[in-house]
mmCIF file of C-alpha atoms and ligand atoms in Angstrom:
data_model
loop_
_atom_site.group_PDB
_atom_site.id
_atom_site.type_symbol
_atom_site.label_atom_id
_atom_site.label_comp_id
_atom_site.label_asym_id
_atom_site.label_seq_id
_atom_site.Cartn_x
_atom_site.Cartn_y
_atom_site.Cartn_z
ATOM 1 C CA MET U 207 20.579 15.412 -66.383
ATOM 2 C CA ILE U 208 21.888 11.869 -65.958
ATOM 3 C CA GLU U 209 23.755 10.330 -68.924
ATOM 4 C CA ASN U 210 22.349 6.849 -69.295
ATOM 5 C CA LYS U 211 18.641 7.253 -69.791
ATOM 6 C CA GLU U 212 17.305 3.783 -68.978
ATOM 7 C CA ILE U 213 15.022 4.131 -65.969
ATOM 8 C CA LEU U 214 13.275 1.144 -64.391
ATOM 9 C CA VAL U 215 9.631 1.975 -63.687
ATOM 10 C CA THR U 216 8.113 -0.612 -61.348
ATOM 11 C CA GLY U 217 4.323 -0.761 -61.312
ATOM 12 C CA GLY U 218 4.518 1.097 -64.617
ATOM 13 C CA THR U 219 1.120 0.075 -65.974
ATOM 14 C CA GLY U 220 -0.623 1.428 -62.874
ATOM 15 C CA PHE U 221 -2.327 4.808 -62.620
ATOM 16 C CA ILE U 222 0.603 7.072 -61.720
ATOM 17 C CA GLY U 223 3.297 4.892 -63.314
ATOM 18 C CA SER U 224 1.676 4.981 -66.762
ATOM 19 C CA HIS U 225 1.428 8.786 -66.744
ATOM 20 C CA THR U 226 5.055 9.025 -65.581
ATOM 21 C CA ILE U 227 6.174 6.820 -68.479
ATOM 22 C CA VAL U 228 4.584 9.290 -70.931
ATOM 23 C CA GLU U 229 6.509 12.171 -69.315
ATOM 24 C CA LEU U 230 9.771 10.181 -69.308
ATOM 25 C CA VAL U 231 9.471 9.346 -73.011
ATOM 26 C CA GLU U 232 8.658 12.959 -73.853
ATOM 27 C CA LEU U 233 11.849 14.066 -72.088
ATOM 28 C CA GLY U 234 14.049 11.537 -73.898
ATOM 29 C CA TYR U 235 14.351 8.842 -71.235
ATOM 30 C CA THR U 236 13.944 5.131 -71.992
ATOM 31 C CA PRO U 237 11.565 3.655 -69.441
ATOM 32 C CA ILE U 238 12.017 -0.041 -68.716
ATOM 33 C CA VAL U 239 8.594 -1.008 -67.472
ATOM 34 C CA LEU U 240 7.803 -3.789 -65.019
ATOM 35 C CA ASP U 241 4.404 -4.866 -63.697
ATOM 36 C CA ASN U 242 2.596 -8.056 -62.684
ATOM 37 C CA TYR U 243 -0.841 -6.680 -63.669
ATOM 38 C CA SER U 244 -2.151 -7.366 -60.159
ATOM 39 C CA ASN U 245 -3.925 -3.997 -60.369
ATOM 40 C CA SER U 246 -3.607 -2.996 -64.031
ATOM 41 C CA SER U 247 -3.914 -4.407 -67.505
ATOM 42 C CA SER U 248 -1.960 -4.892 -70.729
ATOM 43 C CA SER U 249 -4.220 -2.400 -72.519
ATOM 44 C CA ILE U 250 -2.349 0.417 -70.749
ATOM 45 C CA ILE U 251 0.867 -0.354 -72.659
ATOM 46 C CA ARG U 252 -1.036 0.148 -75.932
ATOM 47 C CA GLN U 253 -2.482 3.436 -74.701
ATOM 48 C CA ILE U 254 0.963 4.724 -73.684
ATOM 49 C CA SER U 255 2.302 3.896 -77.162
ATOM 50 C CA LEU U 256 -0.689 5.612 -78.757
ATOM 51 C CA ILE U 257 0.197 8.845 -76.936
ATOM 52 C CA THR U 258 3.987 8.718 -77.245
ATOM 53 C CA GLY U 259 4.233 7.079 -80.681
ATOM 54 C CA LYS U 260 6.927 4.779 -79.226
ATOM 55 C CA LYS U 261 6.970 1.122 -78.168
ATOM 56 C CA CYS U 262 7.613 0.411 -74.503
ATOM 57 C CA ILE U 263 10.109 -2.132 -73.194
ATOM 58 C CA PHE U 264 7.905 -4.129 -70.840
ATOM 59 C CA TYR U 265 8.452 -7.073 -68.488
ATOM 60 C CA GLN U 266 5.543 -8.876 -66.873
ATOM 61 C CA GLY U 267 6.409 -10.389 -63.506
ATOM 62 C CA ASP U 268 6.281 -10.073 -59.748
ATOM 63 C CA MET U 269 8.948 -8.108 -57.878
ATOM 64 C CA ARG U 270 8.852 -10.695 -55.115
ATOM 65 C CA ASP U 271 10.436 -13.051 -57.662
ATOM 66 C CA LYS U 272 14.164 -12.296 -57.218
ATOM 67 C CA VAL U 273 15.249 -14.208 -60.336
ATOM 68 C CA PHE U 274 12.816 -12.259 -62.504
ATOM 69 C CA LEU U 275 13.903 -8.937 -61.018
ATOM 70 C CA LYS U 276 17.603 -9.684 -61.389
ATOM 71 C CA SER U 277 17.124 -10.643 -65.044
ATOM 72 C CA ILE U 278 15.989 -7.054 -65.782
ATOM 73 C CA PHE U 279 19.039 -5.556 -64.057
ATOM 74 C CA THR U 280 21.236 -7.957 -66.055
ATOM 75 C CA LYS U 281 19.705 -6.942 -69.390
ATOM 76 C CA HIS U 282 19.714 -3.179 -68.889
ATOM 77 C CA GLN U 283 22.186 -0.474 -67.876
ATOM 78 C CA LEU U 284 19.827 1.261 -65.496
ATOM 79 C CA SER U 285 20.681 4.710 -64.209
ATOM 80 C CA GLY U 286 17.750 4.948 -61.827
ATOM 81 C CA VAL U 287 14.528 3.446 -60.574
ATOM 82 C CA ILE U 288 11.088 4.911 -60.005
ATOM 83 C CA HIS U 289 9.338 2.509 -57.659
ATOM 84 C CA PHE U 290 5.547 2.590 -57.852
ATOM 85 C CA ALA U 291 4.731 -1.117 -57.478
ATOM 86 C CA ALA U 292 2.692 -1.689 -54.333
ATOM 87 C CA PHE U 293 -0.784 -2.567 -53.152
ATOM 88 C CA LYS U 294 -2.573 0.641 -52.186
ATOM 89 C CA ALA U 295 -6.103 0.033 -50.858
ATOM 90 C CA VAL U 296 -6.204 1.251 -47.260
ATOM 91 C CA ALA U 297 -9.315 -0.695 -46.196
ATOM 92 C CA GLU U 298 -8.064 -3.921 -47.824
ATOM 93 C CA SER U 299 -4.771 -3.539 -45.945
ATOM 94 C CA VAL U 300 -6.693 -3.467 -42.661
ATOM 95 C CA GLU U 301 -8.383 -6.748 -43.681
ATOM 96 C CA LYS U 302 -5.244 -8.412 -45.052
ATOM 97 C CA PRO U 303 -2.197 -6.891 -43.338
ATOM 98 C CA LEU U 304 0.210 -9.726 -44.176
ATOM 99 C CA HIS U 305 -0.696 -9.499 -47.852
ATOM 100 C CA TYR U 306 0.323 -5.822 -47.765
ATOM 101 C CA TYR U 307 3.521 -6.217 -45.731
ATOM 102 C CA ASP U 308 4.562 -9.120 -47.942
ATOM 103 C CA ASN U 309 3.953 -7.404 -51.268
ATOM 104 C CA ASN U 310 5.048 -3.875 -50.488
ATOM 105 C CA LEU U 311 8.080 -4.648 -48.358
ATOM 106 C CA VAL U 312 9.414 -7.820 -50.012
ATOM 107 C CA ALA U 313 9.215 -6.078 -53.403
ATOM 108 C CA LEU U 314 11.234 -3.145 -52.035
ATOM 109 C CA ILE U 315 13.812 -5.371 -50.308
ATOM 110 C CA ASN U 316 14.372 -7.371 -53.514
ATOM 111 C CA LEU U 317 14.678 -4.163 -55.504
ATOM 112 C CA LEU U 318 17.254 -2.729 -53.099
ATOM 113 C CA GLY U 319 19.241 -5.985 -53.266
ATOM 114 C CA CYS U 320 19.452 -5.688 -57.063
ATOM 115 C CA MET U 321 20.268 -1.975 -56.892
ATOM 116 C CA GLU U 322 23.148 -2.691 -54.523
ATOM 117 C CA GLU U 323 24.472 -5.557 -56.646
ATOM 118 C CA PHE U 324 24.291 -3.594 -59.913
ATOM 119 C CA ARG U 325 25.345 -0.273 -58.340
ATOM 120 C CA VAL U 326 22.224 1.672 -59.208
ATOM 121 C CA ASN U 327 21.954 4.477 -56.661
ATOM 122 C CA LYS U 328 19.055 6.644 -57.662
ATOM 123 C CA ILE U 329 15.546 5.731 -56.513
ATOM 124 C CA VAL U 330 12.336 7.713 -56.418
ATOM 125 C CA PHE U 331 9.967 6.097 -53.923
ATOM 126 C CA SER U 332 6.154 6.483 -54.001
ATOM 127 C CA SER U 333 5.243 7.519 -50.503
ATOM 128 C CA SER U 334 2.091 9.034 -49.136
ATOM 129 C CA CYS U 335 0.831 11.764 -46.836
ATOM 130 C CA THR U 336 -0.452 8.922 -44.668
ATOM 131 C CA VAL U 337 3.069 8.693 -43.129
ATOM 132 C CA TYR U 338 2.379 11.933 -41.240
ATOM 133 C CA GLY U 339 -0.206 9.987 -39.234
ATOM 134 C CA VAL U 340 -2.255 13.156 -38.859
ATOM 135 C CA GLU U 341 -6.022 13.106 -38.287
ATOM 136 C CA ASN U 342 -6.876 16.671 -39.105
ATOM 137 C CA SER U 343 -4.447 19.199 -40.570
ATOM 138 C CA LEU U 344 -5.697 22.661 -39.732
ATOM 139 C CA GLU U 345 -2.354 23.844 -41.091
ATOM 140 C CA PRO U 346 -0.727 22.498 -44.273
ATOM 141 C CA LEU U 347 1.548 19.504 -43.635
ATOM 142 C CA THR U 348 5.258 20.210 -44.109
ATOM 143 C CA GLU U 349 8.126 17.794 -44.714
ATOM 144 C CA GLN U 350 9.844 19.186 -41.596
ATOM 145 C CA MET U 351 7.142 17.594 -39.429
ATOM 146 C CA SER U 352 8.213 14.295 -37.985
ATOM 147 C CA VAL U 353 6.365 11.304 -39.353
ATOM 148 C CA GLY U 354 3.709 9.901 -37.076
ATOM 149 C CA LYS U 355 1.733 6.702 -36.740
ATOM 150 C CA PRO U 356 -0.035 5.788 -40.006
ATOM 151 C CA ASN U 357 -3.600 4.599 -39.548
ATOM 152 C CA SER U 358 -3.372 1.396 -41.621
ATOM 153 C CA PRO U 359 -0.981 -1.437 -42.516
ATOM 154 C CA TYR U 360 -0.777 0.154 -45.968
ATOM 155 C CA GLY U 361 0.436 3.375 -44.360
ATOM 156 C CA TRP U 362 2.962 1.477 -42.274
ATOM 157 C CA THR U 363 4.411 -0.131 -45.437
ATOM 158 C CA LYS U 364 5.125 3.390 -46.733
ATOM 159 C CA TRP U 365 6.528 4.480 -43.360
ATOM 160 C CA MET U 366 8.753 1.382 -43.204
ATOM 161 C CA GLY U 367 9.783 1.769 -46.848
ATOM 162 C CA GLU U 368 11.008 5.305 -46.138
ATOM 163 C CA GLN U 369 12.815 4.172 -42.997
ATOM 164 C CA MET U 370 14.507 1.292 -44.797
ATOM 165 C CA LEU U 371 15.686 3.569 -47.599
ATOM 166 C CA ALA U 372 16.936 6.219 -45.162
ATOM 167 C CA ASP U 373 18.902 3.620 -43.161
ATOM 168 C CA ILE U 374 20.539 2.210 -46.301
ATOM 169 C CA ALA U 375 21.285 5.697 -47.634
ATOM 170 C CA GLY U 376 23.241 6.407 -44.452
ATOM 171 C CA LYS U 377 25.502 3.410 -45.109
ATOM 172 C CA SER U 378 25.900 3.433 -48.900
ATOM 173 C CA ASP U 379 25.773 5.571 -52.052
ATOM 174 C CA LEU U 380 22.027 5.039 -52.408
ATOM 175 C CA ARG U 381 20.277 8.393 -52.864
ATOM 176 C CA PRO U 382 16.533 8.004 -52.380
ATOM 177 C CA ILE U 383 13.823 10.601 -52.833
ATOM 178 C CA PHE U 384 10.504 10.065 -51.118
ATOM 179 C CA LEU U 385 7.574 11.709 -52.870
ATOM 180 C CA ARG U 386 4.660 11.951 -50.465
ATOM 181 C CA TYR U 387 1.562 12.158 -52.633
ATOM 182 C CA PHE U 388 -1.628 13.699 -51.405
ATOM 183 C CA ASN U 389 -4.577 12.734 -53.682
ATOM 184 C CA PRO U 390 -3.611 12.149 -57.331
ATOM 185 C CA ILE U 391 -6.650 12.319 -59.638
ATOM 186 C CA GLY U 392 -7.458 12.981 -63.301
ATOM 187 C CA ALA U 393 -6.124 11.487 -66.499
ATOM 188 C CA HIS U 394 -3.903 12.347 -69.447
ATOM 189 C CA PRO U 395 -5.308 15.501 -71.112
ATOM 190 C CA SER U 396 -5.658 13.568 -74.399
ATOM 191 C CA GLY U 397 -8.304 11.442 -72.654
ATOM 192 C CA LYS U 398 -6.506 8.312 -73.929
ATOM 193 C CA LEU U 399 -4.904 7.244 -70.641
ATOM 194 C CA GLY U 400 -6.245 7.190 -67.118
ATOM 195 C CA GLU U 401 -7.070 5.166 -64.057
ATOM 196 C CA LEU U 402 -8.365 1.674 -64.782
ATOM 197 C CA PRO U 403 -9.645 0.231 -61.522
ATOM 198 C CA LEU U 404 -10.162 -3.534 -61.536
ATOM 199 C CA GLY U 405 -13.604 -3.926 -59.922
ATOM 200 C CA PRO U 406 -15.409 -1.192 -57.974
ATOM 201 C CA PRO U 407 -13.100 1.815 -57.474
ATOM 202 C CA ASN U 408 -11.825 2.573 -53.994
ATOM 203 C CA ASN U 409 -11.008 6.175 -54.854
ATOM 204 C CA VAL U 410 -13.616 8.878 -55.022
ATOM 205 C CA LEU U 411 -13.192 10.416 -58.494
ATOM 206 C CA PRO U 412 -13.260 7.142 -60.482
ATOM 207 C CA TYR U 413 -16.313 6.196 -58.409
ATOM 208 C CA ILE U 414 -17.976 9.442 -59.460
ATOM 209 C CA THR U 415 -17.120 9.008 -63.171
ATOM 210 C CA GLN U 416 -18.322 5.378 -63.147
ATOM 211 C CA THR U 417 -21.561 6.378 -61.418
ATOM 212 C CA VAL U 418 -22.270 9.100 -63.952
ATOM 213 C CA ALA U 419 -21.358 6.708 -66.795
ATOM 214 C CA GLY U 420 -23.991 4.304 -65.447
ATOM 215 C CA LEU U 421 -21.573 1.580 -64.268
ATOM 216 C CA ARG U 422 -22.420 2.162 -60.583
ATOM 217 C CA LYS U 423 -25.808 2.931 -59.067
ATOM 218 C CA GLU U 424 -24.748 5.742 -56.775
ATOM 219 C CA LEU U 425 -21.798 7.270 -54.984
ATOM 220 C CA THR U 426 -21.764 6.863 -51.235
ATOM 221 C CA ILE U 427 -20.162 9.824 -49.514
ATOM 222 C CA PHE U 428 -18.509 8.317 -46.468
ATOM 223 C CA GLY U 429 -19.473 10.458 -43.482
ATOM 224 C CA LYS U 430 -21.015 13.913 -43.112
ATOM 225 C CA ASP U 431 -20.067 14.616 -39.513
ATOM 226 C CA TYR U 432 -16.360 15.330 -39.876
ATOM 227 C CA ASP U 433 -14.812 18.416 -38.335
ATOM 228 C CA THR U 434 -14.785 20.288 -41.676
ATOM 229 C CA PRO U 435 -16.885 23.190 -43.048
ATOM 230 C CA ASP U 436 -19.504 20.951 -44.747
ATOM 231 C CA GLY U 437 -18.943 17.811 -42.650
ATOM 232 C CA THR U 438 -17.332 15.781 -45.477
ATOM 233 C CA CYS U 439 -13.620 14.950 -45.596
ATOM 234 C CA VAL U 440 -11.174 17.443 -47.069
ATOM 235 C CA ARG U 441 -8.291 16.291 -49.288
ATOM 236 C CA ASP U 442 -5.637 17.922 -51.480
ATOM 237 C CA TYR U 443 -6.450 16.648 -54.998
ATOM 238 C CA ILE U 444 -3.627 16.936 -57.530
ATOM 239 C CA HIS U 445 -3.625 16.233 -61.271
ATOM 240 C CA VAL U 446 -1.841 12.970 -62.084
ATOM 241 C CA THR U 447 0.252 14.525 -64.878
ATOM 242 C CA ASP U 448 1.639 17.047 -62.377
ATOM 243 C CA VAL U 449 2.529 14.150 -60.074
ATOM 244 C CA ALA U 450 4.160 12.380 -63.028
ATOM 245 C CA LYS U 451 6.267 15.445 -63.928
ATOM 246 C CA ALA U 452 7.600 15.672 -60.372
ATOM 247 C CA HIS U 453 9.128 12.187 -60.731
ATOM 248 C CA VAL U 454 11.092 13.245 -63.781
ATOM 249 C CA ARG U 455 12.319 16.359 -61.936
ATOM 250 C CA ALA U 456 13.301 14.164 -58.990
ATOM 251 C CA LEU U 457 15.622 12.113 -61.222
ATOM 252 C CA SER U 458 17.951 15.076 -61.666
ATOM 253 C CA HIS U 459 17.749 16.379 -58.092
ATOM 254 C CA SER U 460 21.020 17.520 -56.476
ATOM 255 C CA PHE U 461 21.268 16.123 -52.968
ATOM 256 C CA ASN U 462 22.551 18.005 -49.938
ATOM 257 C CA SER U 463 21.890 15.000 -47.716
ATOM 258 C CA ASN U 464 21.683 11.198 -47.922
ATOM 259 C CA PHE U 465 18.029 11.309 -48.888
ATOM 260 C CA ASP U 466 15.331 13.857 -49.537
ATOM 261 C CA VAL U 467 11.566 14.127 -49.180
ATOM 262 C CA PHE U 468 8.910 16.207 -50.930
ATOM 263 C CA ASN U 469 5.169 16.645 -50.623
ATOM 264 C CA LEU U 470 3.221 16.532 -53.885
ATOM 265 C CA GLY U 471 -0.050 18.402 -53.641
ATOM 266 C CA THR U 472 -1.586 21.731 -54.584
ATOM 267 C CA GLY U 473 -1.733 23.238 -51.105
ATOM 268 C CA LYS U 474 -5.520 23.564 -51.336
ATOM 269 C CA GLY U 475 -8.109 21.375 -49.645
ATOM 270 C CA THR U 476 -11.410 20.371 -51.280
ATOM 271 C CA SER U 477 -14.245 18.512 -49.551
ATOM 272 C CA VAL U 478 -15.940 15.448 -51.051
ATOM 273 C CA LEU U 479 -19.147 17.443 -51.435
ATOM 274 C CA GLU U 480 -17.277 20.277 -53.165
ATOM 275 C CA LEU U 481 -15.695 17.724 -55.516
ATOM 276 C CA VAL U 482 -19.147 16.361 -56.412
ATOM 277 C CA ARG U 483 -20.505 19.888 -57.005
ATOM 278 C CA LEU U 484 -17.482 20.794 -59.144
ATOM 279 C CA PHE U 485 -17.957 17.643 -61.226
ATOM 280 C CA GLU U 486 -21.619 18.548 -61.822
ATOM 281 C CA LYS U 487 -20.741 22.123 -62.762
ATOM 282 C CA ILE U 488 -17.907 21.217 -65.142
ATOM 283 C CA THR U 489 -19.547 18.299 -66.941
ATOM 284 C CA GLY U 490 -23.193 19.390 -66.646
ATOM 285 C CA LYS U 491 -24.002 15.851 -65.404
ATOM 286 C CA PRO U 492 -25.790 15.214 -62.111
ATOM 287 C CA VAL U 493 -24.068 12.846 -59.680
ATOM 288 C CA ASN U 494 -26.373 10.389 -57.940
ATOM 289 C CA TYR U 495 -25.147 10.205 -54.348
ATOM 290 C CA GLN U 496 -26.219 9.387 -50.824
ATOM 291 C CA PHE U 497 -24.487 9.817 -47.494
ATOM 292 C CA GLY U 498 -23.241 6.715 -45.714
ATOM 293 C CA PRO U 499 -21.282 5.995 -42.534
ATOM 294 C CA ARG U 500 -17.645 6.980 -42.138
ATOM 295 C CA ARG U 501 -15.133 4.689 -43.872
ATOM 296 C CA PRO U 502 -12.682 3.086 -41.394
ATOM 297 C CA GLY U 503 -9.255 4.680 -41.552
ATOM 298 C CA ASP U 504 -10.426 8.029 -42.999
ATOM 299 C CA VAL U 505 -9.291 11.274 -41.371
ATOM 300 C CA ASP U 506 -10.968 14.698 -41.395
ATOM 301 C CA ALA U 507 -8.711 16.937 -43.454
ATOM 302 C CA LEU U 508 -5.291 16.725 -45.105
ATOM 303 C CA PHE U 509 -3.537 19.196 -47.347
ATOM 304 C CA ALA U 510 0.066 19.913 -48.251
ATOM 305 C CA ASP U 511 2.626 22.626 -47.864
ATOM 306 C CA VAL U 512 4.241 22.457 -51.306
ATOM 307 C CA SER U 513 6.906 25.141 -50.952
ATOM 308 C CA LYS U 514 9.796 22.667 -50.633
ATOM 309 C CA ALA U 515 9.094 20.994 -54.005
ATOM 310 C CA LYS U 516 8.825 24.434 -55.586
ATOM 311 C CA LYS U 517 12.161 25.529 -54.146
ATOM 312 C CA PHE U 518 14.258 22.398 -54.687
ATOM 313 C CA LEU U 519 12.598 20.531 -57.567
ATOM 314 C CA ASN U 520 11.411 23.664 -59.360
ATOM 315 C CA TRP U 521 8.050 21.938 -59.470
ATOM 316 C CA ASN U 522 4.538 23.025 -58.733
ATOM 317 C CA ALA U 523 1.076 21.938 -59.813
ATOM 318 C CA GLU U 524 0.274 23.442 -63.207
ATOM 319 C CA ARG U 525 -3.155 21.946 -63.688
ATOM 320 C CA THR U 526 -6.265 22.684 -61.663
ATOM 321 C CA ILE U 527 -8.788 20.407 -59.994
ATOM 322 C CA GLU U 528 -11.215 21.453 -62.772
ATOM 323 C CA ASP U 529 -8.720 20.175 -65.395
ATOM 324 C CA ALA U 530 -8.394 16.911 -63.492
ATOM 325 C CA ILE U 531 -12.161 16.379 -63.315
ATOM 326 C CA LEU U 532 -12.601 17.145 -67.023
ATOM 327 C CA ASP U 533 -9.738 14.839 -68.037
ATOM 328 C CA ALA U 534 -11.022 12.002 -65.821
ATOM 329 C CA TRP U 535 -14.470 12.313 -67.389
ATOM 330 C CA LYS U 536 -12.964 12.416 -70.904
ATOM 331 C CA TRP U 537 -11.051 9.209 -70.133
ATOM 332 C CA GLU U 538 -14.107 7.451 -68.663
ATOM 333 C CA GLN U 539 -16.045 8.094 -71.877
ATOM 334 C CA TYR U 540 -13.107 7.173 -74.127
ATOM 335 C CA ARG U 541 -12.443 3.885 -72.368
ATOM 336 C CA LEU U 542 -16.109 2.870 -72.538
ATOM 337 C CA GLU U 543 -16.369 3.775 -76.234
ATOM 338 C CA ASN U 544 -13.179 1.853 -76.970
ATOM 339 C CA GLU U 545 -13.967 -1.037 -74.601
ATOM 340 C CA ILE U 546 -10.680 -0.675 -72.711
ATOM 341 C CA SER U 547 -10.521 -2.871 -69.634
HETATM 342 P P1 NAD P 889 -1.749 1.295 -59.028
HETATM 343 O O1 NAD P 889 -2.307 0.143 -58.267
HETATM 344 O O2 NAD P 889 -2.549 1.848 -60.149
HETATM 345 O O3 NAD P 889 -0.299 0.926 -59.598
HETATM 346 C C1 NAD P 889 0.576 0.047 -58.925
HETATM 347 C C2 NAD P 889 1.041 -0.990 -59.929
HETATM 348 O O4 NAD P 889 1.956 -1.882 -59.294
HETATM 349 C C3 NAD P 889 -0.106 -1.855 -60.468
HETATM 350 O O5 NAD P 889 -0.088 -1.813 -61.884
HETATM 351 C C4 NAD P 889 0.195 -3.261 -59.941
HETATM 352 O O6 NAD P 889 -0.197 -4.252 -60.868
HETATM 353 C C5 NAD P 889 1.695 -3.204 -59.739
HETATM 354 N N1 NAD P 889 2.217 -4.096 -58.694
HETATM 355 C C6 NAD P 889 1.815 -4.209 -57.394
HETATM 356 N N2 NAD P 889 2.557 -5.114 -56.745
HETATM 357 C C7 NAD P 889 3.470 -5.591 -57.643
HETATM 358 C C8 NAD P 889 4.505 -6.553 -57.573
HETATM 359 N N3 NAD P 889 4.765 -7.233 -56.460
HETATM 360 N N4 NAD P 889 5.250 -6.795 -58.682
HETATM 361 C C9 NAD P 889 4.997 -6.120 -59.832
HETATM 362 N N5 NAD P 889 4.025 -5.201 -59.971
HETATM 363 C C10 NAD P 889 3.260 -4.948 -58.878
HETATM 364 O O7 NAD P 889 -1.398 2.439 -57.988
HETATM 365 P P2 NAD P 889 -1.062 3.976 -58.244
HETATM 366 O O8 NAD P 889 -2.240 4.783 -57.866
HETATM 367 O O9 NAD P 889 -0.448 4.155 -59.585
HETATM 368 O O10 NAD P 889 0.022 4.193 -57.109
HETATM 369 C C11 NAD P 889 1.404 4.041 -57.381
HETATM 370 C C12 NAD P 889 2.183 4.133 -56.093
HETATM 371 O O11 NAD P 889 1.868 5.347 -55.439
HETATM 372 C C13 NAD P 889 1.874 3.022 -55.083
HETATM 373 O O12 NAD P 889 3.070 2.685 -54.435
HETATM 374 C C14 NAD P 889 0.922 3.691 -54.112
HETATM 375 O O13 NAD P 889 0.977 3.123 -52.841
HETATM 376 C C15 NAD P 889 1.467 5.115 -54.097
HETATM 377 N N6 NAD P 889 0.462 6.125 -53.738
HETATM 378 C C16 NAD P 889 -0.690 6.220 -54.468
HETATM 379 C C17 NAD P 889 -1.649 7.176 -54.119
HETATM 380 C C18 NAD P 889 -2.943 7.290 -54.900
HETATM 381 O O14 NAD P 889 -3.869 7.921 -54.396
HETATM 382 N N7 NAD P 889 -3.054 6.744 -56.092
HETATM 383 C C19 NAD P 889 -1.424 8.011 -53.018
HETATM 384 C C20 NAD P 889 -0.224 7.897 -52.295
HETATM 385 C C21 NAD P 889 0.721 6.935 -52.666
HETATM 386 N N1 UDP P 890 -14.819 8.753 -50.574
HETATM 387 C C1 UDP P 890 -16.197 8.705 -50.595
HETATM 388 N N2 UDP P 890 -16.796 7.752 -51.359
HETATM 389 C C2 UDP P 890 -16.088 6.850 -52.110
HETATM 390 C C3 UDP P 890 -14.676 6.914 -52.072
HETATM 391 C C4 UDP P 890 -14.081 7.881 -51.276
HETATM 392 O O1 UDP P 890 -16.867 9.502 -49.946
HETATM 393 O O2 UDP P 890 -16.700 5.986 -52.774
HETATM 394 C C5 UDP P 890 -14.160 9.806 -49.764
HETATM 395 C C6 UDP P 890 -13.245 9.229 -48.695
HETATM 396 O O3 UDP P 890 -13.983 8.990 -47.523
HETATM 397 C C7 UDP P 890 -12.221 10.353 -48.533
HETATM 398 C C8 UDP P 890 -12.170 11.014 -49.925
HETATM 399 O O4 UDP P 890 -13.339 10.571 -50.614
HETATM 400 O O5 UDP P 890 -12.737 11.306 -47.646
HETATM 401 C C9 UDP P 890 -10.932 10.597 -50.702
HETATM 402 O O6 UDP P 890 -10.874 9.188 -50.679
HETATM 403 P P1 UDP P 890 -9.926 8.373 -51.656
HETATM 404 O O7 UDP P 890 -10.159 6.911 -51.376
HETATM 405 O O8 UDP P 890 -10.124 8.826 -53.066
HETATM 406 O O9 UDP P 890 -8.465 8.807 -51.225
HETATM 407 P P2 UDP P 890 -7.728 8.749 -49.781
HETATM 408 O O10 UDP P 890 -7.761 10.151 -49.246
HETATM 409 O O11 UDP P 890 -8.436 7.767 -48.930
HETATM 410 O O12 UDP P 890 -6.333 8.340 -50.139
#
């Protein structure tokens, strides 16, 4: 365990960041939270405090603003950084590549400049299975595979982020960990914290919960002619609190090399149609859906080999896809009842 417990959490009011803050507080860390609310809202800070019973230290600002970023490093004795802040919508990145390269890479470059200046060496970087550049994984994807060609500018920002961190790690004391997420879903089991998409959700589970809650007319399942058992895409859905816990484990990882990389998934693939059927079974609510054309950038099937995280981070998914669906539905109802937006 590291001594000084102030950890900078960039993008901390976002979906995964907010759940990680709860885990950090529960384990005695002091998260220093930064976000520009480009894809989140101030209500999340209140919800985090409601769960933890503690006030968060929060700074609103953009990581591309070097003066703002440096002011946080000046005020706090940080012992590490968990870097979530990024734009993440694959299709939008295809439409607006410069917007994605600018935000995701300039933010990281500024962060690394501050870390070097203030001698902060530990960074956990939000990466993605998209860096494997694989279309259809008949076998689980392992970290030993070489990274491929991501299928979107968003994916390339993760690929380049990893490369940048690895290059710097080879020349300095920086010790980065790349966590390659598969598909984080769900919400805090209390139902008081969850994903809060601004506008129509891009991701499938929030689209399902909003459809069933009456906020959307119907779910469109993108494509039914993929090379999968039922023709719909297969993904490895993992509960967001499990993803959050892995970040806290990563903070006390012992390195045998300049940097390290771990997949975060369950090891099990689920198709979109199976996800819809599971939602109906667990909640007893029918999901109104239709099939539509394939979504650009989507690939057939992706799922993780998770043995490395088990071995070296002593981490594995504790919650099931059923838990994640139930928690996401609980959160959808809670946020509507409490008018959280
Ligand atoms: P999110 O959009 O909910 O959270 C990201 C947060 O970063 C948002 O609150 C946003 O306002 C903030 N942000 C973005 N740019 C910023 C900037 N320049 N300065 C300050 N704040 C900024 O996303 P998430 O689902 O919590 O994802 C977190 C990280 O994990 C991202 O880096 C994402 O690319 C990566 N990731 C997510 C998934 C997923 O399915 N959710 C999968 C793989 C990787
Ligand atoms: N999906 C869908 N309808 C939606 C959103 C997503 O059918 O409204 C499908 C999408 O095509 C993919 C799967 O659900 O096969 C997971 O998509 P999501 O955007 O949640 O995550 P991704 O795997 O793209 O990171």
